[in-house]
mmCIF file with all atom_site columns, C-alpha atoms in Angstrom:
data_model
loop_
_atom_site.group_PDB
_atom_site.id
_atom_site.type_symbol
_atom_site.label_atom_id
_atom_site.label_alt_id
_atom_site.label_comp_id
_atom_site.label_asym_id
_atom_site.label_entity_id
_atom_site.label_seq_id
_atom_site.pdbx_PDB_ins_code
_atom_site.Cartn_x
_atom_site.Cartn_y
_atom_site.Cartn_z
_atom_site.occupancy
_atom_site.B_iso_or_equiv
_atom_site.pdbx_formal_charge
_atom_site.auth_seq_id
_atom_site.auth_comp_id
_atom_site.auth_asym_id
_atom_site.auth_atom_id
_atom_site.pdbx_PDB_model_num
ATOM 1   C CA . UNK X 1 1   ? -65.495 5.641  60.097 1.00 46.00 ? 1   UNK X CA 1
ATOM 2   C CA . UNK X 1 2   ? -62.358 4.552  58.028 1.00 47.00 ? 2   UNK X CA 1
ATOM 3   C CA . UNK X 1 3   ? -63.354 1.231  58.541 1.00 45.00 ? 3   UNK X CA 1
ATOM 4   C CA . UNK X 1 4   ? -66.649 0.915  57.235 1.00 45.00 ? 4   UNK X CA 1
ATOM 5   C CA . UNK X 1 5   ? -66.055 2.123  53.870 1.00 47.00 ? 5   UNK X CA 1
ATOM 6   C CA . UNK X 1 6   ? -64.315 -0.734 52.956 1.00 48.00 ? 6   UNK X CA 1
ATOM 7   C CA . UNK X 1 7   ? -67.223 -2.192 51.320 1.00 52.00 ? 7   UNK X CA 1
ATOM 8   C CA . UNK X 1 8   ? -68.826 0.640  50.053 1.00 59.00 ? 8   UNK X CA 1
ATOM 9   C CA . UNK X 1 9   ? -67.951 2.655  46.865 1.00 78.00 ? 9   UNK X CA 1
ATOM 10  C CA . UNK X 1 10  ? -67.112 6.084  47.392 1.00 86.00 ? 10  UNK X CA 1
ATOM 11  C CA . UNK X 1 11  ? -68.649 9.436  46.031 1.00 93.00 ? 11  UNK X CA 1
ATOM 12  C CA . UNK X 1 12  ? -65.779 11.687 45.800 1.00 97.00 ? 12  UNK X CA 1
ATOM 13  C CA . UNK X 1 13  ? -61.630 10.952 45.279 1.00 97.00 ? 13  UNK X CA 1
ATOM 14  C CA . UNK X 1 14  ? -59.374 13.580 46.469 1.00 98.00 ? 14  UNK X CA 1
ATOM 15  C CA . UNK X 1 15  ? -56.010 12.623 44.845 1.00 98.00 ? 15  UNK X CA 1
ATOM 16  C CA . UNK X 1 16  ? -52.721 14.513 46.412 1.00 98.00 ? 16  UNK X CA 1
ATOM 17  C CA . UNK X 1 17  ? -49.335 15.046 46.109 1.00 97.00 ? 17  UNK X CA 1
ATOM 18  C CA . UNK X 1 18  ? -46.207 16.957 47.241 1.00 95.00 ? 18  UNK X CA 1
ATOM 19  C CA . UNK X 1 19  ? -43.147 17.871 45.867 1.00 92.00 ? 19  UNK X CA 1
ATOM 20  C CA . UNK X 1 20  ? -39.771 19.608 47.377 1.00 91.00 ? 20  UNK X CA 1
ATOM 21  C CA . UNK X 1 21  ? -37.003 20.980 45.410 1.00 85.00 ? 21  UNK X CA 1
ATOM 22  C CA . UNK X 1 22  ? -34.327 19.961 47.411 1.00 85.00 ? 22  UNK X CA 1
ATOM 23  C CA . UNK X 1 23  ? -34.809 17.395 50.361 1.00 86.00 ? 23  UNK X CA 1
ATOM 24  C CA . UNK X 1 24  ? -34.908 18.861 52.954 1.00 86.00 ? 24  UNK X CA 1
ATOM 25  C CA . UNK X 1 25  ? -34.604 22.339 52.176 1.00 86.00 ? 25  UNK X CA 1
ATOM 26  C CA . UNK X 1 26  ? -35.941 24.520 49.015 1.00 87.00 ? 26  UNK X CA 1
ATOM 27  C CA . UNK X 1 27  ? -39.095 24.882 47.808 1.00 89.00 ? 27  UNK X CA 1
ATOM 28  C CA . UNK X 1 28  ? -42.173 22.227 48.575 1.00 92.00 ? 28  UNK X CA 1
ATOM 29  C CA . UNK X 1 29  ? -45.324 22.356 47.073 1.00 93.00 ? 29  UNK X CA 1
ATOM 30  C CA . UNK X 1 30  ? -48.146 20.247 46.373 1.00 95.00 ? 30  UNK X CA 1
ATOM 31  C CA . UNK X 1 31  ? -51.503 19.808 44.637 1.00 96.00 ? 31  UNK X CA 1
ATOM 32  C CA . UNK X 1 32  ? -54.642 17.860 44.664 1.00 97.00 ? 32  UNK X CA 1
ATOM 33  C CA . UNK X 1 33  ? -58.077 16.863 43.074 1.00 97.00 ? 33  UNK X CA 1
ATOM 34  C CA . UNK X 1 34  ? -61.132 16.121 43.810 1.00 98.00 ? 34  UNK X CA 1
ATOM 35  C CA . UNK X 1 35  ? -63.280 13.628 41.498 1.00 97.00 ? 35  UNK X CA 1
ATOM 36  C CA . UNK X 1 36  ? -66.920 12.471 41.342 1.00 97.00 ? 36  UNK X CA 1
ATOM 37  C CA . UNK X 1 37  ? -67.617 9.260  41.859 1.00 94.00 ? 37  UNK X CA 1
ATOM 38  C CA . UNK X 1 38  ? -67.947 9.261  37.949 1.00 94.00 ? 38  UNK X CA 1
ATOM 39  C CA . UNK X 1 39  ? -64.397 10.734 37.553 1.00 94.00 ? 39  UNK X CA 1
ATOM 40  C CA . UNK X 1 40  ? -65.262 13.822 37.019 1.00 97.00 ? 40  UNK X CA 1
ATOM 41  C CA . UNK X 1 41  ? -63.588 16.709 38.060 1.00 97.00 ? 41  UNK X CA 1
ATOM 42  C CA . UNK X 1 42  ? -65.235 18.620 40.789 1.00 97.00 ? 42  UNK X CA 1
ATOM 43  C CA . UNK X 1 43  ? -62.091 21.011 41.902 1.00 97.00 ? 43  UNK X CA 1
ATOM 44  C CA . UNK X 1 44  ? -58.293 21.244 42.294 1.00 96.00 ? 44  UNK X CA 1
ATOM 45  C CA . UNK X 1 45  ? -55.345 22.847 43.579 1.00 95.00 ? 45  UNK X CA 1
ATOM 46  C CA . UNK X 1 46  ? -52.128 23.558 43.914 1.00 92.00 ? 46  UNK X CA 1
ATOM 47  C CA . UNK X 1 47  ? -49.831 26.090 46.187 1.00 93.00 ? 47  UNK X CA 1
ATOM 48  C CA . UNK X 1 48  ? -46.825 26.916 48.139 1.00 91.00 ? 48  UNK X CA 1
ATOM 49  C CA . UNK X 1 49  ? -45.870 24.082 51.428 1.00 90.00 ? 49  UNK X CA 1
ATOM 50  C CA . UNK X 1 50  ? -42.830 25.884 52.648 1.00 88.00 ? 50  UNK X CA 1
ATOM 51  C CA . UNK X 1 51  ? -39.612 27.488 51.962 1.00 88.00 ? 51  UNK X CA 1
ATOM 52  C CA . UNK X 1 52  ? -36.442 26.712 53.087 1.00 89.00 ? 52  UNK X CA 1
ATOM 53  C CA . UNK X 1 53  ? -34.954 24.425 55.191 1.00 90.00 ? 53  UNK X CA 1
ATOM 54  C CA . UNK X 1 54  ? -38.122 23.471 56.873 1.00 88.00 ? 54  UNK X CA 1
ATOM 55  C CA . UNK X 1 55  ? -39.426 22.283 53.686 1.00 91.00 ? 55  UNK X CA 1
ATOM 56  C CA . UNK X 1 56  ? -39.636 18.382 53.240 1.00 92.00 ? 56  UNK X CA 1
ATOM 57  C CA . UNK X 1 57  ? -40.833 15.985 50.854 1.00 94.00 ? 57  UNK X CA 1
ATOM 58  C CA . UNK X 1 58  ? -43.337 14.872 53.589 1.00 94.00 ? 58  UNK X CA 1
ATOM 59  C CA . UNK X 1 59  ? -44.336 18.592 55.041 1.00 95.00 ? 59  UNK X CA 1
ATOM 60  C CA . UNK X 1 60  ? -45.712 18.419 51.299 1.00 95.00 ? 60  UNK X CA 1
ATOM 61  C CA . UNK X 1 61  ? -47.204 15.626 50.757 1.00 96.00 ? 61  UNK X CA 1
ATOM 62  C CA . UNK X 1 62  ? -49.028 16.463 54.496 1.00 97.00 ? 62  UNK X CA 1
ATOM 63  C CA . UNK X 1 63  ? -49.758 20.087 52.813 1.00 96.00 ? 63  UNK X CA 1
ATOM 64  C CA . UNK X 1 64  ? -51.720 18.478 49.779 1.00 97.00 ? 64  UNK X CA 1
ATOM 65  C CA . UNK X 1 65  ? -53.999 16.789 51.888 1.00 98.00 ? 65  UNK X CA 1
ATOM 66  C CA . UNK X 1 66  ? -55.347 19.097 54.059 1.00 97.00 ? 66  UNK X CA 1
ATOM 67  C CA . UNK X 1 67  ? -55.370 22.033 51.822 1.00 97.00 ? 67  UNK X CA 1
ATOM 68  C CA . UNK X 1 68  ? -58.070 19.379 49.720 1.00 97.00 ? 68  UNK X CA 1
ATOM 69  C CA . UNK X 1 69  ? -59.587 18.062 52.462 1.00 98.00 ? 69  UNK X CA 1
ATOM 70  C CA . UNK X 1 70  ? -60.321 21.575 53.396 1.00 98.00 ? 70  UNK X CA 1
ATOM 71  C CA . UNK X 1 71  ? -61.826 22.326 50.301 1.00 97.00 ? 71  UNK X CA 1
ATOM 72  C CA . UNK X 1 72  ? -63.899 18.746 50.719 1.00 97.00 ? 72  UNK X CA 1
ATOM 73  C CA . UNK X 1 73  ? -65.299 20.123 53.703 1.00 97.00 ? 73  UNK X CA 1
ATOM 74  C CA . UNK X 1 74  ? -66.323 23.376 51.868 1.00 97.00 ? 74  UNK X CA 1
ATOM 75  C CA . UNK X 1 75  ? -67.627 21.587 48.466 1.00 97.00 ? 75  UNK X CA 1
ATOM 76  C CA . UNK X 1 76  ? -69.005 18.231 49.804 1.00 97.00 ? 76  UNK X CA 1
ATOM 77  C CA . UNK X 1 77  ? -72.050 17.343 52.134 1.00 95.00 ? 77  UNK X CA 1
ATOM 78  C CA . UNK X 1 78  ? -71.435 16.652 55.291 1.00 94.00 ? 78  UNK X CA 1
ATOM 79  C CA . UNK X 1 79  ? -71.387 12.235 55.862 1.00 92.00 ? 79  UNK X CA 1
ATOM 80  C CA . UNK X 1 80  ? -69.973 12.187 52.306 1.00 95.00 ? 80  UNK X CA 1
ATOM 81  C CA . UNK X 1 81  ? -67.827 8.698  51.580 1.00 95.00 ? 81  UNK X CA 1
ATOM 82  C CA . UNK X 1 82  ? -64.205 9.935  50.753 1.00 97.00 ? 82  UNK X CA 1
ATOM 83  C CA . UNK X 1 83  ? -61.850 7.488  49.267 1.00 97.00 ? 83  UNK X CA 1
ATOM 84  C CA . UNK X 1 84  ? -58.205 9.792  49.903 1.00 97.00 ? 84  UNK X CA 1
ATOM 85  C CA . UNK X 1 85  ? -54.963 8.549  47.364 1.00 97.00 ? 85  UNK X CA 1
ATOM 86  C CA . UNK X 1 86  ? -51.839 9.804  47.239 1.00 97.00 ? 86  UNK X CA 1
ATOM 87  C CA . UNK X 1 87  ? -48.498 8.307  46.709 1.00 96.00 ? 87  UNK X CA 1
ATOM 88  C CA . UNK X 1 88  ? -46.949 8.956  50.019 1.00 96.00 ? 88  UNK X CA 1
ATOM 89  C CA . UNK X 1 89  ? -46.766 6.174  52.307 1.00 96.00 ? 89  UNK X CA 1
ATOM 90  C CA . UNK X 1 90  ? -46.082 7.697  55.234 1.00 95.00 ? 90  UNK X CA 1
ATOM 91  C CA . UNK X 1 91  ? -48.909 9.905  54.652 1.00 97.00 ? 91  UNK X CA 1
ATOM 92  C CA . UNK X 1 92  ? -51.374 7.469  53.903 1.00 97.00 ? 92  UNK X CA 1
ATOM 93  C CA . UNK X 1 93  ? -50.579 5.033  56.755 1.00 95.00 ? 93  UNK X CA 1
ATOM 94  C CA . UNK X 1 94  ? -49.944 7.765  59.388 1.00 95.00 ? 94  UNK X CA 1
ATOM 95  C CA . UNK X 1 95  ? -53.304 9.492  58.380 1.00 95.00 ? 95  UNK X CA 1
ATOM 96  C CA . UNK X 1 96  ? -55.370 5.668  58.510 1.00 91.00 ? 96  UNK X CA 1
ATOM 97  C CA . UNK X 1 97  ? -52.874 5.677  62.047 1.00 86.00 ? 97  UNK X CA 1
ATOM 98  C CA . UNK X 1 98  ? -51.716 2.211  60.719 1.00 89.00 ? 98  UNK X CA 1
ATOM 99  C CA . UNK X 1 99  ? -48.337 3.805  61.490 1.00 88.00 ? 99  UNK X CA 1
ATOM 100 C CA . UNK X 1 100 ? -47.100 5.786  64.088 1.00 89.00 ? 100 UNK X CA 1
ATOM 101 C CA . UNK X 1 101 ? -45.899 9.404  63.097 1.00 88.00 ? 101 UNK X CA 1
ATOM 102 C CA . UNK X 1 102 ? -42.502 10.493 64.567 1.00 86.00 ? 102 UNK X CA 1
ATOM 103 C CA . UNK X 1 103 ? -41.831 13.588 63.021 1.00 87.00 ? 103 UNK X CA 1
ATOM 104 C CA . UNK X 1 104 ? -43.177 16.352 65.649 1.00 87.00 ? 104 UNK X CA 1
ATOM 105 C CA . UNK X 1 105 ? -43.312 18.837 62.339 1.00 89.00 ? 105 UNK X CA 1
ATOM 106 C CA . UNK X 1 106 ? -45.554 16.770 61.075 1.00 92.00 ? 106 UNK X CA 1
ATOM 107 C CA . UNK X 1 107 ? -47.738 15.874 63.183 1.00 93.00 ? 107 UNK X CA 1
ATOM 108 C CA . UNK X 1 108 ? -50.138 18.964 63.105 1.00 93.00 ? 108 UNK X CA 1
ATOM 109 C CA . UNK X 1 109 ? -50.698 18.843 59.401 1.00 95.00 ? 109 UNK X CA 1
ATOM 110 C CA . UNK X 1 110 ? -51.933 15.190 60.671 1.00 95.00 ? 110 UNK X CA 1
ATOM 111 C CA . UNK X 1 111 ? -54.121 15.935 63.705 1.00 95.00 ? 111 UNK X CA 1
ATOM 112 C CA . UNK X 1 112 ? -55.896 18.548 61.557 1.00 97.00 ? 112 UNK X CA 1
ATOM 113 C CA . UNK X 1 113 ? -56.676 16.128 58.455 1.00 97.00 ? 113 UNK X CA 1
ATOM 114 C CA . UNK X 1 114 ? -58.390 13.872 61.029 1.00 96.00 ? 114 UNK X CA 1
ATOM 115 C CA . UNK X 1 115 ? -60.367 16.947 62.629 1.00 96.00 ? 115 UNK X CA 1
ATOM 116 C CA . UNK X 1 116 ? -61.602 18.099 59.464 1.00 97.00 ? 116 UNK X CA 1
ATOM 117 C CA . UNK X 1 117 ? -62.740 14.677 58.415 1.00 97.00 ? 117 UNK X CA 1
ATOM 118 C CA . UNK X 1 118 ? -64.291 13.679 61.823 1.00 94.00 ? 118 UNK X CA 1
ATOM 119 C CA . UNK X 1 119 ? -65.965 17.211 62.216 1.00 94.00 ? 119 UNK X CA 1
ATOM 120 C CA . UNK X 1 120 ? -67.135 16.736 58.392 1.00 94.00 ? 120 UNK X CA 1
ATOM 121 C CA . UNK X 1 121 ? -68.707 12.946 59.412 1.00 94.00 ? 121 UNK X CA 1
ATOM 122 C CA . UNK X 1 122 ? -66.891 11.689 56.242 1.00 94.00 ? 122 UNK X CA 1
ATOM 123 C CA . UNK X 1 123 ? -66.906 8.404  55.497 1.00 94.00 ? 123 UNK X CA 1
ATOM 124 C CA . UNK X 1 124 ? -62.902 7.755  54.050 1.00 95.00 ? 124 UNK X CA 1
ATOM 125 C CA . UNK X 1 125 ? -61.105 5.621  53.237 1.00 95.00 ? 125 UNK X CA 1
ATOM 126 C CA . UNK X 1 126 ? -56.885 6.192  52.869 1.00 96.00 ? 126 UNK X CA 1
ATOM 127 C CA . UNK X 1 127 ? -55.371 4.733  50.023 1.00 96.00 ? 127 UNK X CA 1
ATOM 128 C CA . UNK X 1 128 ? -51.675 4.738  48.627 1.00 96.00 ? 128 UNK X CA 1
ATOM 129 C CA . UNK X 1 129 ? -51.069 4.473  44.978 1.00 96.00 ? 129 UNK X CA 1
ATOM 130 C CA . UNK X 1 130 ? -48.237 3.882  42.762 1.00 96.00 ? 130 UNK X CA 1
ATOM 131 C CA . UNK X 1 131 ? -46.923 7.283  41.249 1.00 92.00 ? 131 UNK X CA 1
ATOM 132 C CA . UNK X 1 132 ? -48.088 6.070  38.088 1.00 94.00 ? 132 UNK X CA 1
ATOM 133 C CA . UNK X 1 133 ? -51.841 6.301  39.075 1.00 95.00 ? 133 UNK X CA 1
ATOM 134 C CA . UNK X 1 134 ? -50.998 10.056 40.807 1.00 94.00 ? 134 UNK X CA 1
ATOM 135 C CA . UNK X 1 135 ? -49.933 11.723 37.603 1.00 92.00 ? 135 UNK X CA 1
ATOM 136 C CA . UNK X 1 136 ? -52.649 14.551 37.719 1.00 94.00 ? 136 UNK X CA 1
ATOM 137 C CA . UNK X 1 137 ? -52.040 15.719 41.433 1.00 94.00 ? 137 UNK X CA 1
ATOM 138 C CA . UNK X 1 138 ? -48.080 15.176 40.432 1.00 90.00 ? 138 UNK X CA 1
ATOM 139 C CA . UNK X 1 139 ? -48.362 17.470 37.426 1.00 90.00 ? 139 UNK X CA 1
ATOM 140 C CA . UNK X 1 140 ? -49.862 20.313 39.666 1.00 91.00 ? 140 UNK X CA 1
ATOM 141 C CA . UNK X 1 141 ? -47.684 20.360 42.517 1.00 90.00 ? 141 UNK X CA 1
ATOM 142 C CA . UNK X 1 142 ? -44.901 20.833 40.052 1.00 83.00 ? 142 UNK X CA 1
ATOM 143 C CA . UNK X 1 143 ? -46.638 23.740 38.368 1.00 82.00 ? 143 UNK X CA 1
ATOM 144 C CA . UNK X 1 144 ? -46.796 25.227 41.669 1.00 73.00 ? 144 UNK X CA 1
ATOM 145 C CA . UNK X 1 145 ? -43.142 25.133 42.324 1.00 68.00 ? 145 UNK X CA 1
ATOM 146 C CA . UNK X 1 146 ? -42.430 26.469 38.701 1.00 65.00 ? 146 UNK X CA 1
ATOM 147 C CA . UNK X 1 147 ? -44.555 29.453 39.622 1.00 64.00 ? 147 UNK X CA 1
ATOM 148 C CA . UNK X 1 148 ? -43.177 29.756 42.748 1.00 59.00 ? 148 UNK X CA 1
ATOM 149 C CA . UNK X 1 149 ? -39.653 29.588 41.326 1.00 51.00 ? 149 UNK X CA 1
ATOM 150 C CA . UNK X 1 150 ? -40.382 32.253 38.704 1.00 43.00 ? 150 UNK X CA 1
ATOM 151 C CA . UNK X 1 151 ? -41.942 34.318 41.499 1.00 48.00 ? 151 UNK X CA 1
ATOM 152 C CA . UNK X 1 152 ? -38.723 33.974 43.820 1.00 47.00 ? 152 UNK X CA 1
ATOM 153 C CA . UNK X 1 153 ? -36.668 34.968 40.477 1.00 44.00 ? 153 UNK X CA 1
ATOM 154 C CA . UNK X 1 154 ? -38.274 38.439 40.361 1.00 42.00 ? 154 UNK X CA 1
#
């Protein structure tokens, strides 16, 4: 179903992003949003990836997306057209499978994203974006990690 969307304008945007403290290592966290067609706001997130040396950059990135597309599948009806951006590349290709995905960690966080949107029957489309155009879903996976630091502190 990726493919077919290519023509057609999309109902809802789920924007994501990840962020890790230290690469790899630390703290990663991510967050994400989901937009009407019309741009506005229909949810968002943000949370805890992992913790220590298992944490990466890409765990998440991987994170952001299927903690949204997990709220798409509770929010949206089912056959909705998804149009999914985020500024990972590996994420974006390995999800459209344009790519092959080598890291073994990784690859669950993967399988699932394509389970929930083929058990959804979304219509989606991946997308990557410059950082630039990710600022919202950058903002909250850096507030997560600021809570989570202050959290850790106590």
């Amino acid at each position: 179903k990726a493919a077919i969307m290519s023509q057609l304008s999309p109902s809802y945007l789920h924007y994501f992003d990840g962020a890790c403290s230290l690469n790899p290592g630390g703290i990663a966290s991510f967050g994400w949003q989901l937009l009407r067609s019309d741009r506005s706001v229909l949810s968002e997130g943000w949370g805890l990836a992992e913790v220590g040396p298992a944490a990466t950059c890409n765990s998440a990135e991987y994170a952001a997306l299927v903690d949204g597309l997990e709220e798409c599948v509770a929010l949206l009806p089912r056959g909705s057209s998804l149009l999914i951006r985020g500024d990972s590349e590996l994420v974006i290709r390995t999800l459209a499978q344009r790519w092959r995905l080598q890291a073994p960690n990784l690859l669950p966080y993967r399988d699932y994203a394509i389970q929930l949107l083929h058990r959804h029957s979304f219509t989606w489309r991946a997308e990557w974006i410059p950082r630039e155009e990710n600022a919202v879903a950058d903002c909250l996976s850096r507030r997560s990690r600021r809570f989570s630091l202050v959290r850790i502190a106590r």
